[in-house]
Coordinates of C-alpha atoms in Angstrom, one line a residue:
M246 CA 33.2 63.4 3.0
A247 CA 29.8 62.7 2.2
L248 CA 29.1 63.2 -1.7
L249 CA 25.9 64.5 -3.4
V250 CA 24.9 62.4 -6.6
S251 CA 22.0 61.7 -8.5
S252 CA 20.1 58.8 -10.1
H253 CA 17.6 60.2 -12.8
N254 CA 16.0 63.3 -11.1
R255 CA 16.7 62.2 -7.5
Y256 CA 19.7 63.8 -5.7
Y257 CA 21.5 61.7 -2.2
T258 CA 23.8 62.8 0.0
I259 CA 26.0 59.8 0.4
P260 CA 26.6 59.0 3.8
S261 CA 30.9 58.6 4.8
V262 CA 31.9 55.0 5.4
P263 CA 35.3 53.0 6.2
R264 CA 36.4 51.6 2.9
L265 CA 36.7 47.7 3.4
T266 CA 37.3 47.3 0.0
D267 CA 40.6 48.7 0.4
A268 CA 41.4 46.3 3.5
F269 CA 41.7 43.1 1.7
P270 CA 43.7 42.0 -1.4
R271 CA 42.4 41.8 -4.9
V272 CA 42.3 38.0 -6.2
P273 CA 43.0 37.7 -10.1
I274 CA 40.4 36.2 -12.0
S275 CA 42.7 34.3 -14.0
N276 CA 43.6 32.3 -11.0
G277 CA 40.6 32.6 -8.8
F278 CA 37.8 31.7 -11.0
S279 CA 37.1 29.1 -13.6
K280 CA 34.5 29.5 -16.3
A281 CA 31.0 27.9 -15.1
F282 CA 29.1 28.0 -18.1
G283 CA 28.9 30.1 -21.7
G284 CA 32.6 29.9 -21.9
S285 CA 32.5 31.5 -25.4
N286 CA 30.9 34.6 -24.1
I287 CA 33.9 35.0 -21.1
Q288 CA 36.8 37.0 -22.2
V289 CA 39.5 37.4 -19.4
I290 CA 41.7 40.5 -19.7
N291 CA 44.8 41.0 -18.4
G292 CA 44.0 38.2 -16.0
S293 CA 42.5 41.0 -13.6
M294 CA 39.1 41.7 -15.7
A295 CA 36.5 39.7 -17.3
T296 CA 33.8 40.4 -19.9
L297 CA 30.8 38.4 -19.6
A298 CA 27.8 38.5 -22.2
L299 CA 24.6 37.4 -22.7
D300 CA 23.2 36.8 -26.3
K301 CA 20.5 34.5 -27.8
S302 CA 22.6 31.6 -27.4
S303 CA 23.6 31.5 -23.9
G304 CA 24.5 33.8 -20.9
S305 CA 27.8 33.2 -19.0
G306 CA 29.4 32.7 -15.8
L307 CA 32.6 32.4 -13.8
V308 CA 32.6 30.1 -10.5
S309 CA 35.4 30.6 -7.9
V310 CA 37.9 27.7 -7.5
N311 CA 37.8 27.8 -4.1
K312 CA 34.7 27.2 -1.7
Y313 CA 34.2 29.2 1.7
H314 CA 32.8 28.8 4.9
Y315 CA 32.8 32.5 5.8
G316 CA 34.6 35.5 4.7
F317 CA 34.5 39.2 2.9
F318 CA 33.7 38.8 -0.9
S319 CA 33.6 42.0 -3.4
A320 CA 33.4 42.8 -6.9
A321 CA 33.5 45.9 -9.0
I322 CA 31.1 45.7 -11.4
K323 CA 29.7 47.5 -14.7
L324 CA 26.6 46.9 -16.1
P325 CA 25.7 46.6 -19.7
A326 CA 24.3 50.1 -21.2
G327 CA 21.1 50.7 -22.8
L328 CA 17.4 48.8 -23.0
T329 CA 18.2 45.5 -20.4
S330 CA 15.1 44.5 -19.1
G331 CA 15.1 41.0 -18.0
V332 CA 18.6 40.7 -17.9
V333 CA 19.7 39.8 -14.3
V334 CA 23.9 40.1 -13.6
A335 CA 24.7 38.5 -10.3
F336 CA 27.6 38.3 -7.6
Y337 CA 26.3 35.5 -5.2
M338 CA 27.6 32.6 -3.2
S339 CA 25.9 29.2 -3.4
N340 CA 26.3 25.4 -3.2
A341 CA 23.7 24.3 -5.0
D342 CA 26.1 22.1 -7.0
V343 CA 26.6 20.2 -3.6
F344 CA 23.5 20.4 -2.0
P345 CA 21.0 20.4 -4.8
H346 CA 18.1 19.8 -2.8
N347 CA 19.2 21.5 0.6
H348 CA 21.3 24.4 -0.4
D349 CA 22.2 28.0 1.1
E350 CA 22.4 31.1 -0.9
I351 CA 23.6 34.7 -0.6
D352 CA 22.8 36.9 -3.8
I353 CA 23.4 40.4 -4.9
E354 CA 21.4 40.6 -8.4
L355 CA 21.3 43.9 -10.5
L356 CA 17.8 43.6 -12.3
G357 CA 17.5 44.6 -15.9
H358 CA 16.5 48.0 -16.5
D359 CA 14.2 49.5 -18.9
K360 CA 14.8 53.3 -18.6
R361 CA 11.6 54.1 -16.6
N362 CA 13.0 53.9 -13.2
D363 CA 15.9 53.9 -11.1
W364 CA 18.3 51.0 -11.4
V365 CA 17.4 48.3 -8.8
I366 CA 19.3 45.7 -6.8
Q367 CA 17.9 42.9 -5.2
T368 CA 19.4 41.2 -1.9
N369 CA 18.3 37.7 -1.0
V370 CA 19.3 34.8 1.4
Y371 CA 18.3 30.9 1.1
A372 CA 19.0 28.5 3.9
N373 CA 18.7 25.1 3.6
G374 CA 17.0 25.2 0.6
S375 CA 13.8 26.1 -0.1
V376 CA 12.7 28.5 -2.8
N377 CA 9.8 29.7 -0.5
T378 CA 11.5 30.9 2.1
G379 CA 13.8 33.4 0.2
R380 CA 14.5 36.7 2.1
E381 CA 14.3 39.4 -0.7
E382 CA 14.9 43.2 -0.1
K383 CA 15.2 45.3 -2.8
F384 CA 16.5 49.1 -3.3
Y385 CA 17.0 51.5 -5.9
L386 CA 20.8 52.4 -6.6
W387 CA 22.0 56.6 -6.0
F388 CA 24.4 56.5 -9.2
D389 CA 24.5 55.1 -12.8
P390 CA 25.7 51.6 -13.0
T391 CA 26.5 51.5 -16.3
Q392 CA 29.0 54.6 -16.1
Q393 CA 31.7 53.1 -14.5
Q394 CA 32.6 50.3 -12.2
H395 CA 30.8 50.0 -8.4
Q396 CA 31.8 48.0 -5.7
Y397 CA 29.4 45.3 -4.4
S398 CA 30.7 43.3 -1.4
I399 CA 29.3 40.9 1.0
I400 CA 30.2 40.1 4.5
W401 CA 28.9 36.8 5.8
N402 CA 30.6 35.2 9.4
N403 CA 29.0 33.5 12.1
H404 CA 27.6 37.0 13.2
H405 CA 25.8 38.3 10.5
L406 CA 25.7 38.9 6.4
V407 CA 25.9 42.2 5.6
F408 CA 25.3 43.7 2.0
L409 CA 27.0 46.6 0.7
V410 CA 27.4 48.9 -2.6
D411 CA 30.4 51.1 -2.4
N412 CA 31.4 50.3 0.7
I413 CA 27.8 51.3 2.0
P414 CA 25.8 48.8 4.2
V415 CA 22.5 48.8 2.4
R416 CA 21.2 45.7 4.6
E417 CA 22.1 43.5 7.7
F418 CA 20.9 39.9 8.2
Q419 CA 21.6 39.0 11.9
H420 CA 22.1 35.1 12.8
S421 CA 19.4 34.5 15.1
G422 CA 17.8 31.5 14.7
S423 CA 18.0 28.6 12.3
F424 CA 17.4 30.0 9.1
F425 CA 21.2 31.4 8.3
P426 CA 23.6 30.1 5.5
S427 CA 26.0 27.5 7.0
K428 CA 27.2 25.2 4.4
P429 CA 30.9 26.0 2.3
M430 CA 29.7 28.1 -0.9
S431 CA 31.4 28.9 -3.9
V432 CA 31.4 32.0 -5.6
Y433 CA 29.5 33.2 -8.8
A434 CA 29.4 35.9 -11.3
T435 CA 27.0 35.5 -14.0
I436 CA 24.7 37.5 -16.5
W437 CA 21.7 35.4 -17.7
D438 CA 18.3 35.7 -19.1
A439 CA 15.7 36.2 -16.0
S440 CA 13.0 37.8 -18.4
Q441 CA 10.3 35.8 -16.1
W442 CA 10.6 38.0 -13.2
A443 CA 13.6 40.6 -13.3
T444 CA 12.0 43.6 -14.8
H445 CA 8.8 44.8 -13.4
G446 CA 7.7 40.9 -12.5
G447 CA 8.2 39.8 -15.6
K448 CA 6.3 42.5 -17.5
Y449 CA 9.4 43.4 -20.2
P450 CA 11.3 40.4 -21.1
V451 CA 14.9 40.4 -22.8
N452 CA 15.1 42.2 -26.0
Y453 CA 17.8 40.6 -28.1
K454 CA 17.8 43.2 -30.7
Y455 CA 20.1 44.9 -28.0
A456 CA 22.4 42.2 -27.3
P457 CA 24.7 41.1 -26.8
F458 CA 24.9 42.3 -23.1
R459 CA 28.2 42.7 -21.8
V460 CA 29.1 43.1 -17.9
S461 CA 32.4 43.4 -16.7
F462 CA 33.7 42.3 -13.4
A463 CA 37.0 43.4 -11.6
E464 CA 38.6 43.9 -8.5
M465 CA 37.6 40.6 -7.1
E466 CA 38.3 40.1 -3.4
M467 CA 38.0 36.4 -1.8
S468 CA 39.2 36.9 2.3
G469 CA 37.7 34.1 4.6
C470 CA 37.6 30.8 5.5
I471 CA 38.4 28.5 2.7
S472 CA 36.9 25.0 3.0
N473 CA 39.2 21.9 2.7
P474 CA 37.6 19.1 0.9
T475 CA 39.5 16.4 2.6
G476 CA 38.4 17.4 6.2
T477 CA 36.1 19.6 8.3
V478 CA 36.6 23.0 9.9
T479 CA 35.8 23.4 12.9
S480 CA 36.8 27.0 13.1
C481 CA 38.7 29.2 10.8
S482 CA 38.8 32.1 13.6
K483 CA 42.4 33.6 14.6
N484 CA 43.7 33.2 17.6
T485 CA 44.2 36.9 17.9
P486 CA 41.8 38.4 15.6
S487 CA 42.8 41.8 13.9
S488 CA 40.8 44.1 12.3
L489 CA 41.3 42.5 9.0
D490 CA 40.0 39.5 10.0
P491 CA 36.3 39.4 7.8
I492 CA 35.8 36.0 10.3
E493 CA 35.9 37.4 14.3
G494 CA 38.1 40.8 13.6
P495 CA 36.2 43.6 15.8
E496 CA 35.2 45.5 12.5
F497 CA 33.0 42.5 11.1
V498 CA 31.3 41.1 14.1
K499 CA 29.3 44.1 14.2
L500 CA 28.8 47.5 12.8
S501 CA 30.3 50.5 13.6
N502 CA 27.9 53.7 14.6
Q503 CA 29.0 54.9 11.3
Q504 CA 28.1 52.2 9.1
S505 CA 25.1 51.8 11.3
S506 CA 24.0 55.2 10.4
A507 CA 24.8 54.7 6.9
L508 CA 22.7 51.8 6.4
G509 CA 19.6 53.7 8.5
W510 CA 20.3 55.9 5.3
A511 CA 20.1 53.3 2.8
R512 CA 17.0 51.6 4.1
S513 CA 15.1 54.6 4.6
K514 CA 15.8 56.5 1.4
L515 CA 16.5 53.7 -0.8
M516 CA 14.8 50.6 -0.1
F517 CA 11.5 49.7 -1.9
Y518 CA 10.5 46.1 -0.9
S519 CA 11.1 43.9 1.9
Y520 CA 9.9 40.4 2.5
C521 CA 9.1 41.3 6.3
K522 CA 6.3 43.8 4.9
D523 CA 4.7 41.1 2.2
T524 CA 1.9 39.7 4.1
S525 CA 0.7 38.3 1.0
R526 CA 3.5 35.9 0.8
F527 CA 4.4 35.6 4.6
K528 CA 0.8 35.0 6.5
V529 CA 3.3 34.4 9.3
M530 CA 5.9 36.8 9.7
P531 CA 9.8 35.2 9.9
P532 CA 11.0 35.5 13.2
E533 CA 13.7 37.8 12.3
C534 CA 11.1 40.3 11.0
K535 CA 10.2 40.8 14.9

């Protein structure tokens, strides 16, 4: 059933989609993650939820115990309320720790909010390390992400990348060429100071008068191909893929008609920036834009 929801003074009829987040087991944070940085600003509650804080001393972050080749990754996130200009909450995948000059990255970044506009989610893809070749797209959220937890998810397999918000696909990035993440990555959950760019291009930096800024992460899901550090993995696919296989299952190798319709809704109603239309940055459009 479609729902009518509002964001500031805008009202949206939300399309119906399959709830992929109901298909996979949740991973206890206490088992699946370790502290990456800012340990004193991290609190794990009952093993299943974590609050991360940003204050003048430090941001904070979690990193998955395992690295993954492909899979389905999701987190329920509640953003810090109030004036959060310059603050970035991120749920992302990266291998920069292993490949510092040639890394891959898949980003969901929830950008700081100055109370002037709708809340913004930025998605990005890097392959083989060049910071000049990020593929950013930005969307308005159709809800207030500080009121309750919402689910932010990534499908990553050999066919495509899909970014989802509350199970609604907002972006699909096809594997159609050399620019595609291909090396094992860790999963990260972080909050940090990105004053130089996060809110209106860096116009509004973090105001630590309102610190600490706290975000909650829960309902973590990481299902897919775990990288074996002692050997190479040639295939993580099942011999007889089921619909619950995020690597080769029929529900994951391409979007359903219902999901494709929802993707079109999100891109027409909510997207306000795409690198494919940024001619000042790309004199020659990347091949996937064509």
